[in-house]
Coordinates of C-alpha atoms in Angstrom, one line a residue:
X1 CA 151.3 163.8 127.1
X2 CA 152.6 163.5 123.5
X3 CA 153.1 159.8 123.8
X4 CA 149.9 159.3 125.8
X5 CA 147.5 160.8 123.3
X6 CA 149.2 160.1 120.0
X7 CA 150.8 156.8 120.7
X8 CA 149.5 154.8 123.7
X9 CA 145.8 155.7 123.1
X10 CA 145.8 154.7 119.4
X11 CA 147.9 151.6 120.1
X12 CA 145.5 150.6 122.9
X13 CA 142.6 151.1 120.6
X14 CA 144.2 148.8 118.0
X15 CA 145.5 146.1 120.3
X16 CA 142.2 145.9 122.2
X17 CA 140.7 144.2 119.2
X18 CA 143.0 141.2 119.9
X19 CA 141.3 140.6 123.3
X20 CA 137.7 140.5 122.0
X21 CA 135.9 137.2 122.0
X22 CA 134.4 138.1 118.6
X23 CA 134.3 141.1 116.3
X24 CA 132.3 143.9 118.0
X25 CA 132.0 141.9 121.2
X26 CA 132.4 143.6 124.6
X27 CA 133.7 140.3 126.2
X28 CA 137.4 140.0 126.5
X29 CA 139.6 136.9 126.8
X30 CA 143.1 135.5 126.1
X31 CA 141.7 132.7 123.9
X32 CA 143.1 134.2 120.7
X33 CA 146.6 134.6 122.2
X34 CA 146.7 131.0 123.5
X35 CA 145.7 129.8 120.0
X36 CA 148.4 131.9 118.3
X37 CA 151.2 130.8 120.7
X38 CA 150.2 127.2 120.1
X39 CA 150.2 127.6 116.3
X40 CA 153.4 126.0 114.7
X41 CA 153.2 128.4 111.8
X42 CA 153.2 131.5 114.1
X43 CA 156.0 130.0 116.2
X44 CA 158.1 129.5 113.0
X45 CA 157.4 133.1 112.0
X46 CA 158.5 134.3 115.4
X47 CA 161.8 132.3 115.2
X48 CA 162.6 133.5 111.7
X49 CA 161.8 137.1 112.6
X50 CA 164.1 137.0 115.6
X51 CA 166.9 135.2 113.7
X52 CA 167.0 137.6 110.8
X53 CA 166.8 140.5 113.2
X54 CA 169.8 139.1 115.1
X55 CA 171.8 138.6 112.0
X56 CA 170.9 142.0 110.7
X57 CA 171.8 143.8 114.0
X58 CA 175.1 141.8 114.1
X59 CA 176.1 142.9 110.6
X60 CA 175.0 146.4 111.4
X61 CA 177.5 146.4 114.4
X62 CA 180.2 144.9 112.2
X63 CA 179.7 147.8 109.8
X64 CA 179.0 150.5 112.4
X65 CA 182.1 150.0 114.6
X66 CA 184.8 150.6 111.9
X67 CA 182.7 153.4 110.4
X68 CA 182.3 155.0 113.8
X69 CA 186.0 154.8 114.4
X70 CA 186.8 156.5 111.1
X71 CA 184.3 159.3 111.8
X72 CA 185.5 159.9 115.3
X73 CA 189.2 159.3 115.1
X74 CA 190.5 160.0 111.6
X75 CA 190.3 162.9 109.2
X76 CA 190.4 162.5 105.4
X77 CA 189.3 164.5 102.3
X78 CA 185.6 164.9 102.2
X79 CA 185.0 163.7 105.7
X80 CA 182.3 166.4 106.4
X81 CA 180.4 165.2 103.3
X82 CA 180.8 161.5 104.3
X83 CA 179.7 162.2 107.8
X84 CA 176.6 164.0 106.7
X85 CA 175.6 161.5 104.0
X86 CA 176.2 158.4 106.1
X87 CA 172.8 158.8 107.8
X88 CA 170.9 159.2 104.5
X89 CA 170.4 155.4 104.0
X90 CA 168.8 155.2 107.5
X91 CA 166.1 157.7 106.5
X92 CA 165.5 156.5 103.0
X93 CA 162.0 155.0 102.3
X94 CA 162.1 151.3 102.1
X95 CA 160.8 151.1 98.6
X96 CA 163.7 153.4 97.5
X97 CA 166.2 151.1 99.1
X98 CA 164.5 148.1 97.4
X99 CA 164.7 149.9 94.1
X100 CA 168.4 150.7 94.6
X101 CA 169.2 147.1 95.6
X102 CA 167.3 145.8 92.6
X103 CA 169.3 148.0 90.2
X104 CA 172.6 147.4 92.0
X105 CA 172.4 143.7 93.0
X106 CA 169.7 142.2 90.8
X107 CA 170.3 139.5 88.2
X108 CA 171.2 142.1 85.6
X109 CA 172.3 144.7 88.1
X110 CA 175.7 146.5 88.3
X111 CA 177.2 144.0 90.8
X112 CA 176.3 140.9 88.8
X113 CA 177.3 142.5 85.4
X114 CA 180.7 143.3 86.9
X115 CA 181.1 139.7 88.2
X116 CA 180.1 138.3 84.8
X117 CA 182.5 140.5 82.9
X118 CA 185.4 139.8 85.3
X119 CA 184.9 136.2 86.3
X120 CA 182.2 134.9 84.0
X121 CA 179.5 134.1 86.6
X122 CA 176.7 135.7 88.5
X123 CA 175.4 135.2 92.0
X124 CA 171.9 135.2 93.3
X125 CA 171.4 138.0 95.8
X126 CA 167.7 138.9 95.8
X127 CA 165.0 136.7 97.2
X128 CA 167.4 135.3 99.8
X129 CA 167.9 135.7 103.5
X130 CA 171.1 137.5 103.0
X131 CA 169.4 140.1 100.7
X132 CA 167.2 140.9 103.8
X133 CA 170.1 141.0 106.2
X134 CA 172.3 143.1 103.9
X135 CA 169.5 145.6 103.2
X136 CA 168.8 145.9 106.9
X137 CA 172.5 146.5 107.6
X138 CA 172.4 149.2 104.8
X139 CA 169.7 150.8 106.8
X140 CA 170.9 150.3 110.4
X141 CA 174.7 150.3 110.0
X142 CA 174.8 154.1 109.8
X143 CA 172.7 154.3 113.0
X144 CA 175.2 152.1 114.9
X145 CA 178.0 154.1 113.4
X146 CA 176.7 157.4 114.6
X147 CA 176.0 156.0 118.1
X148 CA 179.5 154.6 118.2
X149 CA 181.0 157.8 116.9
X150 CA 179.3 159.8 119.7
X151 CA 180.6 157.4 122.3
X152 CA 184.1 157.5 120.9
X153 CA 184.1 161.3 120.8
X154 CA 183.1 161.4 124.5
X155 CA 186.0 159.2 125.5
X156 CA 188.8 161.1 127.1
X157 CA 191.9 160.4 124.9
X158 CA 194.1 160.8 128.1
X159 CA 192.8 157.4 129.3
X160 CA 194.1 155.7 126.2
X161 CA 197.3 157.7 126.2
X162 CA 197.9 156.7 129.9
X163 CA 197.4 153.0 129.1
X164 CA 200.0 153.2 126.3
X165 CA 202.4 155.1 128.5
X166 CA 202.2 152.3 131.1
X167 CA 203.2 149.8 128.4
X168 CA 199.8 148.4 127.3
X169 CA 199.7 147.0 123.8
X170 CA 197.2 148.3 121.3
X171 CA 194.9 145.2 121.7
X172 CA 195.0 145.6 125.5
X173 CA 194.1 149.4 125.2
X174 CA 191.2 148.4 123.0
X175 CA 190.0 145.7 125.3
X176 CA 190.5 147.4 128.7
X177 CA 189.8 151.1 127.9
X178 CA 188.2 151.8 124.5
X179 CA 185.7 149.0 124.3
X180 CA 184.2 149.5 127.8
X181 CA 183.9 153.2 127.0
X182 CA 182.2 152.9 123.6
X183 CA 180.1 149.8 124.6
X184 CA 177.0 151.9 125.7
X185 CA 176.9 153.6 122.3
X186 CA 177.3 150.3 120.4
X187 CA 174.7 148.6 122.5
X188 CA 172.3 151.5 122.1
X189 CA 172.7 151.3 118.3
X190 CA 172.3 147.5 118.4
X191 CA 169.1 147.9 120.4
X192 CA 167.5 150.1 117.8
X193 CA 168.9 148.0 114.9
X194 CA 167.5 144.8 116.4
X195 CA 164.1 146.3 117.1
X196 CA 163.9 147.9 113.6
X197 CA 164.8 144.7 111.9
X198 CA 162.4 142.7 114.1
X199 CA 159.6 145.1 113.0
X200 CA 160.7 145.1 109.4
X201 CA 158.0 145.0 106.7
X202 CA 158.8 146.6 103.4
X203 CA 162.4 145.2 103.0
X204 CA 161.3 141.7 103.8
X205 CA 158.4 141.9 101.4
X206 CA 160.4 143.5 98.6
X207 CA 163.7 141.6 98.8
X208 CA 162.8 138.4 100.5
X209 CA 160.3 137.1 98.1
X210 CA 157.5 134.7 98.8
X211 CA 159.7 132.3 100.8
X212 CA 160.3 134.7 103.7
X213 CA 157.8 136.2 106.0
X214 CA 158.0 138.0 109.3
X215 CA 155.5 138.9 112.0
X216 CA 155.0 142.4 110.5
X217 CA 154.3 140.9 107.1
X218 CA 151.7 138.6 108.6
X219 CA 150.1 141.4 110.5
X220 CA 149.8 143.5 107.3
X221 CA 148.3 140.5 105.5
X222 CA 145.7 139.8 108.2
X223 CA 144.8 143.5 108.6
X224 CA 144.8 144.9 105.1
X225 CA 144.1 141.8 102.9
X226 CA 142.1 139.4 105.0
X227 CA 140.5 142.1 107.2
X228 CA 141.0 139.9 110.3
X229 CA 141.6 142.8 112.7
X230 CA 141.3 140.7 115.8
X231 CA 143.9 138.2 114.9
X232 CA 146.2 140.9 113.5
X233 CA 145.8 142.9 116.8
X234 CA 146.6 139.8 118.9
X235 CA 149.7 139.1 116.8
X236 CA 150.8 142.8 117.0
X237 CA 150.5 142.6 120.8
X238 CA 152.7 139.5 120.9
X239 CA 155.2 141.3 118.6
X240 CA 155.2 144.4 120.8
X241 CA 155.8 142.3 124.0
X242 CA 158.8 140.5 122.4
X243 CA 160.3 143.8 121.1
X244 CA 159.9 145.6 124.4
X245 CA 161.4 142.6 126.2
X246 CA 164.5 142.7 124.0
X247 CA 164.7 146.5 124.5
X248 CA 164.5 146.1 128.3
X249 CA 167.2 143.4 128.4
X250 CA 169.5 145.4 126.2
X251 CA 168.9 148.5 128.3
X252 CA 169.7 146.6 131.5
X253 CA 172.9 145.4 130.0
X254 CA 173.7 148.9 128.9
X255 CA 173.0 150.3 132.3
X256 CA 175.6 147.9 133.8
X257 CA 178.3 149.0 131.4
X258 CA 181.2 150.9 133.0
X259 CA 180.8 154.6 132.8
X260 CA 183.7 157.0 132.1
X261 CA 183.9 160.8 132.5
X262 CA 183.4 163.0 129.6
X263 CA 186.5 164.0 127.7
X264 CA 188.5 166.7 129.4
X265 CA 189.6 168.1 126.0
X266 CA 188.4 167.9 122.5
X267 CA 189.3 164.7 120.6
X268 CA 191.6 165.5 117.7
X269 CA 191.2 163.2 114.8
X270 CA 194.5 162.0 113.2
X271 CA 194.9 162.3 109.4
X272 CA 194.3 159.2 107.4
X273 CA 197.7 159.0 105.6
X274 CA 199.5 156.8 103.3
X275 CA 201.3 154.7 105.9
X276 CA 201.2 150.9 105.6
X277 CA 199.3 150.6 108.9
X278 CA 196.6 152.9 107.5
X279 CA 196.1 150.7 104.4
X280 CA 193.4 148.6 105.9
X281 CA 191.5 151.7 106.9
X282 CA 191.6 153.0 103.3
X283 CA 190.3 149.6 102.1
X284 CA 187.6 149.7 104.8
X285 CA 186.6 153.2 103.8
X286 CA 186.4 152.2 100.1
X287 CA 184.3 149.1 100.8
X288 CA 181.9 151.2 102.9
X289 CA 181.6 153.9 100.2
X290 CA 180.8 151.3 97.6
X291 CA 178.4 149.4 99.9
X292 CA 176.4 152.6 100.8
X293 CA 177.0 154.6 97.7
X294 CA 176.3 151.9 95.1
X295 CA 172.5 151.6 95.6
X296 CA 172.1 155.4 96.0
X297 CA 174.2 156.1 92.9
X298 CA 172.2 153.6 90.9
X299 CA 169.0 155.6 91.7
X300 CA 170.7 158.8 90.6
X301 CA 171.7 157.2 87.3
X302 CA 168.2 155.8 86.8
X303 CA 166.7 159.2 87.4
X304 CA 168.5 160.8 84.4
X305 CA 168.2 157.8 82.1
X306 CA 166.1 158.5 79.0
X307 CA 164.0 155.4 77.9
X308 CA 164.9 156.3 74.3
X309 CA 168.6 156.4 75.2
X310 CA 170.9 159.1 76.5
X311 CA 170.5 161.4 79.4
X312 CA 167.4 163.5 80.3
X313 CA 166.3 165.8 83.1
X314 CA 162.6 165.6 82.2
X315 CA 161.9 163.5 85.4
X316 CA 163.2 166.4 87.5
X317 CA 161.2 168.9 85.6
X318 CA 158.1 166.9 86.3
X319 CA 158.6 166.5 90.1
X320 CA 159.0 170.3 90.6
X321 CA 155.8 171.0 88.5
X322 CA 153.0 173.0 90.1
X323 CA 150.4 171.2 87.9
X324 CA 148.1 168.5 89.3
X325 CA 149.4 165.0 89.0
X326 CA 146.8 162.3 88.5
X327 CA 148.8 159.6 90.3
X328 CA 149.6 161.7 93.3
X329 CA 146.3 163.5 93.7
X330 CA 148.2 166.8 94.1
X331 CA 151.0 168.7 92.4
X332 CA 154.5 167.2 92.9
X333 CA 155.8 170.5 94.2
X334 CA 153.1 170.5 96.9
X335 CA 154.4 167.1 98.1
X336 CA 157.9 168.5 98.5
X337 CA 156.6 171.5 100.4
X338 CA 154.5 169.2 102.6
X339 CA 157.6 167.0 103.5
X340 CA 159.7 170.0 104.4
X341 CA 157.0 171.6 106.5
X342 CA 156.1 168.4 108.3
X343 CA 159.7 167.5 108.9
X344 CA 160.5 170.9 110.5
X345 CA 157.4 170.7 112.8
X346 CA 157.9 167.1 113.7
X347 CA 161.6 167.6 114.6
X348 CA 160.7 170.6 116.8
X349 CA 158.0 168.6 118.6
X350 CA 160.2 165.5 119.1
X351 CA 163.2 167.6 120.2
X352 CA 161.2 169.6 122.7
X353 CA 159.4 166.5 124.2
X354 CA 162.5 164.3 124.1
X355 CA 164.8 166.9 125.6
X356 CA 162.3 167.6 128.5
X357 CA 162.0 163.8 129.1
X358 CA 165.8 163.3 129.1
X359 CA 166.5 166.4 131.3
X360 CA 163.9 165.4 133.8
X361 CA 165.2 161.8 134.1
X362 CA 168.9 162.8 134.2
X363 CA 168.8 165.8 136.5
X364 CA 165.9 165.0 138.8
X365 CA 165.4 161.3 138.8
X366 CA 169.3 161.0 138.8
X367 CA 169.3 157.3 137.9
X368 CA 168.4 155.2 135.0
X369 CA 165.0 153.5 135.1
X370 CA 165.1 150.7 132.5
X371 CA 161.3 150.3 132.6
X372 CA 160.8 154.0 131.9
X373 CA 163.4 154.0 129.1
X374 CA 161.8 150.9 127.6
X375 CA 158.5 152.7 127.4
X376 CA 160.3 155.6 125.7
X377 CA 161.4 153.1 123.0
X378 CA 157.8 151.9 122.5
X379 CA 157.1 153.9 119.3
X380 CA 159.6 151.8 117.4
X381 CA 158.6 148.5 119.1
X382 CA 155.0 148.5 118.0
X383 CA 153.7 147.4 114.6
X384 CA 153.5 150.4 112.3
X385 CA 150.5 148.9 110.6
X386 CA 148.7 148.5 114.0
X387 CA 149.7 152.1 115.0
X388 CA 148.4 153.5 111.7
X389 CA 145.1 151.6 112.1
X390 CA 144.8 152.8 115.7
X391 CA 145.5 156.4 114.7
X392 CA 142.9 156.3 112.0
X393 CA 140.3 155.2 114.6
X394 CA 141.4 157.7 117.2
X395 CA 141.3 160.6 114.8
X396 CA 137.7 159.8 114.0
X397 CA 136.9 159.6 117.8
X398 CA 138.6 161.1 120.8
X399 CA 141.2 163.0 118.8
X400 CA 138.9 164.3 116.2
X401 CA 139.4 167.9 117.4
X402 CA 143.1 167.8 116.4
X403 CA 143.5 169.9 113.2
X404 CA 144.1 167.9 110.1
X405 CA 147.3 169.8 109.2
X406 CA 148.8 169.0 112.6
X407 CA 148.1 165.3 112.7
X408 CA 150.8 164.0 110.5
X409 CA 153.6 166.1 112.1
X410 CA 152.5 165.0 115.5
X411 CA 152.6 161.4 114.5
X412 CA 156.0 161.8 113.0
X413 CA 157.2 163.6 116.2
X414 CA 156.0 160.6 118.2
X415 CA 157.8 158.1 116.0
X416 CA 161.0 160.2 116.2
X417 CA 160.8 160.6 120.0
X418 CA 163.0 157.5 120.8
X419 CA 165.8 158.8 118.7
X420 CA 165.9 162.1 120.6
X421 CA 166.2 160.2 123.8
X422 CA 168.9 157.9 122.6
X423 CA 170.9 160.7 120.9
X424 CA 170.6 163.3 123.6
X425 CA 170.8 161.3 126.9
X426 CA 174.4 160.2 126.6
X427 CA 175.5 163.7 125.8
X428 CA 173.7 165.2 128.8
X429 CA 175.0 162.5 131.1
X430 CA 178.5 163.3 129.9
X431 CA 178.3 166.9 131.2
X432 CA 180.4 167.1 134.3
X433 CA 178.0 167.8 137.2
X434 CA 180.7 169.7 139.0
X435 CA 180.5 172.4 136.3
X436 CA 176.8 172.8 137.0
X437 CA 177.4 172.9 140.8
X438 CA 180.1 175.6 140.3
X439 CA 177.7 177.7 138.3
X440 CA 175.1 177.4 140.9
X441 CA 177.6 178.3 143.6
X442 CA 178.4 181.5 141.7
X443 CA 174.8 182.5 141.9
X444 CA 173.3 181.2 138.7
X445 CA 169.8 179.8 138.9
X446 CA 168.9 176.4 137.5
X447 CA 167.7 177.9 134.2
X448 CA 170.8 180.1 133.8
X449 CA 173.1 177.1 134.6
X450 CA 171.3 175.1 131.9
X451 CA 171.5 177.8 129.3
X452 CA 175.2 178.8 130.0
X453 CA 176.7 175.4 130.9
X454 CA 174.6 172.4 129.9
X455 CA 173.1 173.5 126.7
X456 CA 176.4 174.5 124.9
X457 CA 178.0 171.2 126.0
X458 CA 175.0 169.2 124.8
X459 CA 174.5 171.1 121.6
X460 CA 176.1 168.4 119.4
X461 CA 173.6 165.9 120.7
X462 CA 170.7 168.2 120.0
X463 CA 172.0 168.8 116.4
X464 CA 172.3 165.1 115.7
X465 CA 168.8 164.5 117.2
X466 CA 167.2 167.3 115.1
X467 CA 168.7 165.9 111.9
X468 CA 167.5 162.4 112.7
X469 CA 164.0 163.6 113.5
X470 CA 163.8 165.7 110.3
X471 CA 165.1 162.8 108.2
X472 CA 162.7 160.3 109.8
X473 CA 159.8 162.6 109.3
X474 CA 160.4 163.3 105.6
X475 CA 160.9 159.5 104.9
X476 CA 158.0 158.1 107.0
X477 CA 155.5 156.3 104.8
X478 CA 153.1 153.9 106.5
X479 CA 151.2 156.3 108.8
X480 CA 151.2 159.0 106.2
X481 CA 149.7 156.7 103.6
X482 CA 146.8 155.8 106.0
X483 CA 146.2 159.2 107.4
X484 CA 147.0 161.8 104.7
X485 CA 144.4 163.5 102.6
X486 CA 145.3 164.0 98.8
X487 CA 146.6 167.5 99.5
X488 CA 148.9 166.1 102.3
X489 CA 150.9 163.7 100.2
X490 CA 154.6 163.7 101.0
X491 CA 157.7 162.8 99.0
X492 CA 158.0 159.1 100.1
X493 CA 154.3 158.6 99.3
X494 CA 155.0 160.1 95.9
X495 CA 157.8 157.6 95.4
X496 CA 155.4 154.7 96.2
X497 CA 152.7 156.1 93.9
X498 CA 155.1 156.8 91.0
X499 CA 156.4 153.2 91.3
X500 CA 152.8 151.8 91.4
X501 CA 152.1 153.7 88.2
X502 CA 155.4 152.3 86.8
X503 CA 156.8 155.7 86.3
X504 CA 160.3 154.7 87.4
X505 CA 162.2 157.8 86.3
X506 CA 159.9 160.1 88.3
X507 CA 160.1 157.8 91.3
X508 CA 163.9 157.8 91.1
X509 CA 164.0 161.6 90.6
X510 CA 161.8 162.1 93.7
X511 CA 164.0 159.6 95.7
X512 CA 167.1 161.6 94.6
X513 CA 165.6 164.8 95.8
X514 CA 164.6 163.1 99.1
X515 CA 168.2 161.9 99.6
X516 CA 169.5 165.4 98.7
X517 CA 167.2 167.1 101.3
X518 CA 168.1 164.6 104.1
X519 CA 171.7 164.7 103.2
X520 CA 171.7 168.5 103.2
X521 CA 170.2 168.6 106.7
X522 CA 172.7 166.1 108.0
X523 CA 175.5 168.1 106.4
X524 CA 174.3 171.3 107.9
X525 CA 174.0 169.6 111.3
X526 CA 177.5 168.2 111.0
X527 CA 179.0 171.6 110.1
X528 CA 177.3 173.3 113.0
X529 CA 178.4 170.4 115.3
X530 CA 182.0 170.8 114.1
X531 CA 181.8 174.6 114.8
X532 CA 180.5 173.9 118.3
X533 CA 183.3 171.4 118.9
X534 CA 185.9 173.8 117.7
X535 CA 184.6 176.5 120.0
X536 CA 184.6 174.1 123.0
X537 CA 188.1 172.9 122.1
X538 CA 189.3 176.5 122.0
X539 CA 187.8 177.3 125.3
X540 CA 189.3 174.2 126.8
X541 CA 192.8 175.0 125.4
X542 CA 192.5 178.5 126.7

C-alpha cells in the first residue's frame, strides 16, 4: 500500500504525460516514444549514461570488495569508527560531495597543490568522465562494501578452514569457496550502484561540465527549463524501463548464485598486524581513508576557515541559531530539527514496510520472485525529477488529504524501501529454518518463534537497514525541494540554499553537521550490531 499510493500512483501520473498526443489531450499514443528512440542524440545519451554507470559500478566493486574484506575479517585500531563512517559518503547530498571534490581535486585543490609541490605539475580531474566515475565510486563504493561485508560475515569460516585442511591454496579457497559465497552480496551492491549511477543527476551536472550529459540531466532540462513535460515524461519512461531491465537481469543472476548455510559460529576477525603479508592491507586501508576522508576533511576545514584569515566558528554559531534566515525561509535550527524528525519517521516507515515485505516473501512465498523483487527496487529506478513532479500533482489531487507534516517522511520512506529489502532479506534467508521448526515443535506459535528465534538472528540486518534509511532521509534533496513548505526545509536543502547565496562557510558547516549526524547514527548502529554479535557468539560457544 505504501508503494502503491506514494510511488506507483504519482509515477503513473507523471509518466502518463509521455503517452499524450498533445498537452492536455485525452488521446494516447506511442508516437513520442518512437520519435525519441529514433533520435541519434537520445541514443547517444543512452549509450553514455549506460557506459558511465558501468564504469562507476565496476570501480565501486573494486573499492567495495577490499573494504568489505577489511571490515568483515580484520580488526584494527578505530575499526568501529571506520565502520560507522564508511557509509557517510553514500548519504551525503550530491552538492556536498561536489563541493568536497572541488576543494580536494580542483585545479587549486589539495591534490593538485600536492602534486605541484612534489613533482611540479598538475592534472585535470574536474569536468572529465573520470571525475564523474570517481565521484560515483565515492558514493557507491561504501554501499558495495557493506553488502560485501554482510555476505562475508554470514560465510561459515569452517568451509574455508576445511578447504585449507584439504590442501587448497589461498587462491583456490578464494575462487571455489569465498567468492561464490559473497557473490550475492557483491552483485546486490553492484545492482544498486549501477542503477544509482544510471539515474545520476547532480554529480554529472556538477563535476562533468557542459561536455557530459545523461538521461536524468536531459529530463531535468526538459521538465524544469523547457517545460516540455510530455517529452520529459516519455524519456523518463524509457529510462525507467532500462533501469528495471538491468535490475531484473542482475537479480536473475543473483538468484542463480550458489547459496551457503549461515555461519554456524561467529566470525572472529584477525588482527591487522605488522607482518609483511599484511603490508598490502595497510596500504589499501590508507588509500581508502585518503580517498573517502579527503573530500570530507576538506569540507570540515572550509567550515572553520575565516575569510579574513585564521580559524572561526561563526558559521556553526549561525546554523544553530533560532533566528529566521532569509535564504532558508526558516531558522537554521528548525531545519536541523526537521531532518532529525523526518529521518526517524521515514526510517520507521521503511523498516516496517520493508520487513513485512521481506518476511512475507521469504517465509510464505518461500522462493525468490525476480519480477516482484524488481518492482521493490522501482523507487530507485525511476527519475527523481519525474517522481517529484508526480508527487506534487498527486498531493494536489487524490492524496490531498494526507497531512502536510507527514508527506515528506512518507516519501522518504518510499525511497528508502529498497534498501531495507536488500539489507534485511539476506539476513533473514540466512536464519536456519531448522531452528524455527524446532521452536514450533516445542510449542511456540509463529509470532513467538519470530520474536525469540528469527528477530534476534536478524537484528544486525535491521540495524543496518535503519541506519541506511535514516541517513538517506536526512540527505534526500530533490523531492524535499519540490514538496516542502518554507517551515519544512531540511539540512541538505539548507546546504543548497546557502551555496546558492554564496555563503560557503555556512554551507560547509551545515554539511559537516549533516555528516556528524549520519556518522553518529551509523556508529550507534555498528556498536549495537557488535553487541548483538557478541551475544550470539557467546550463546553459540556455550
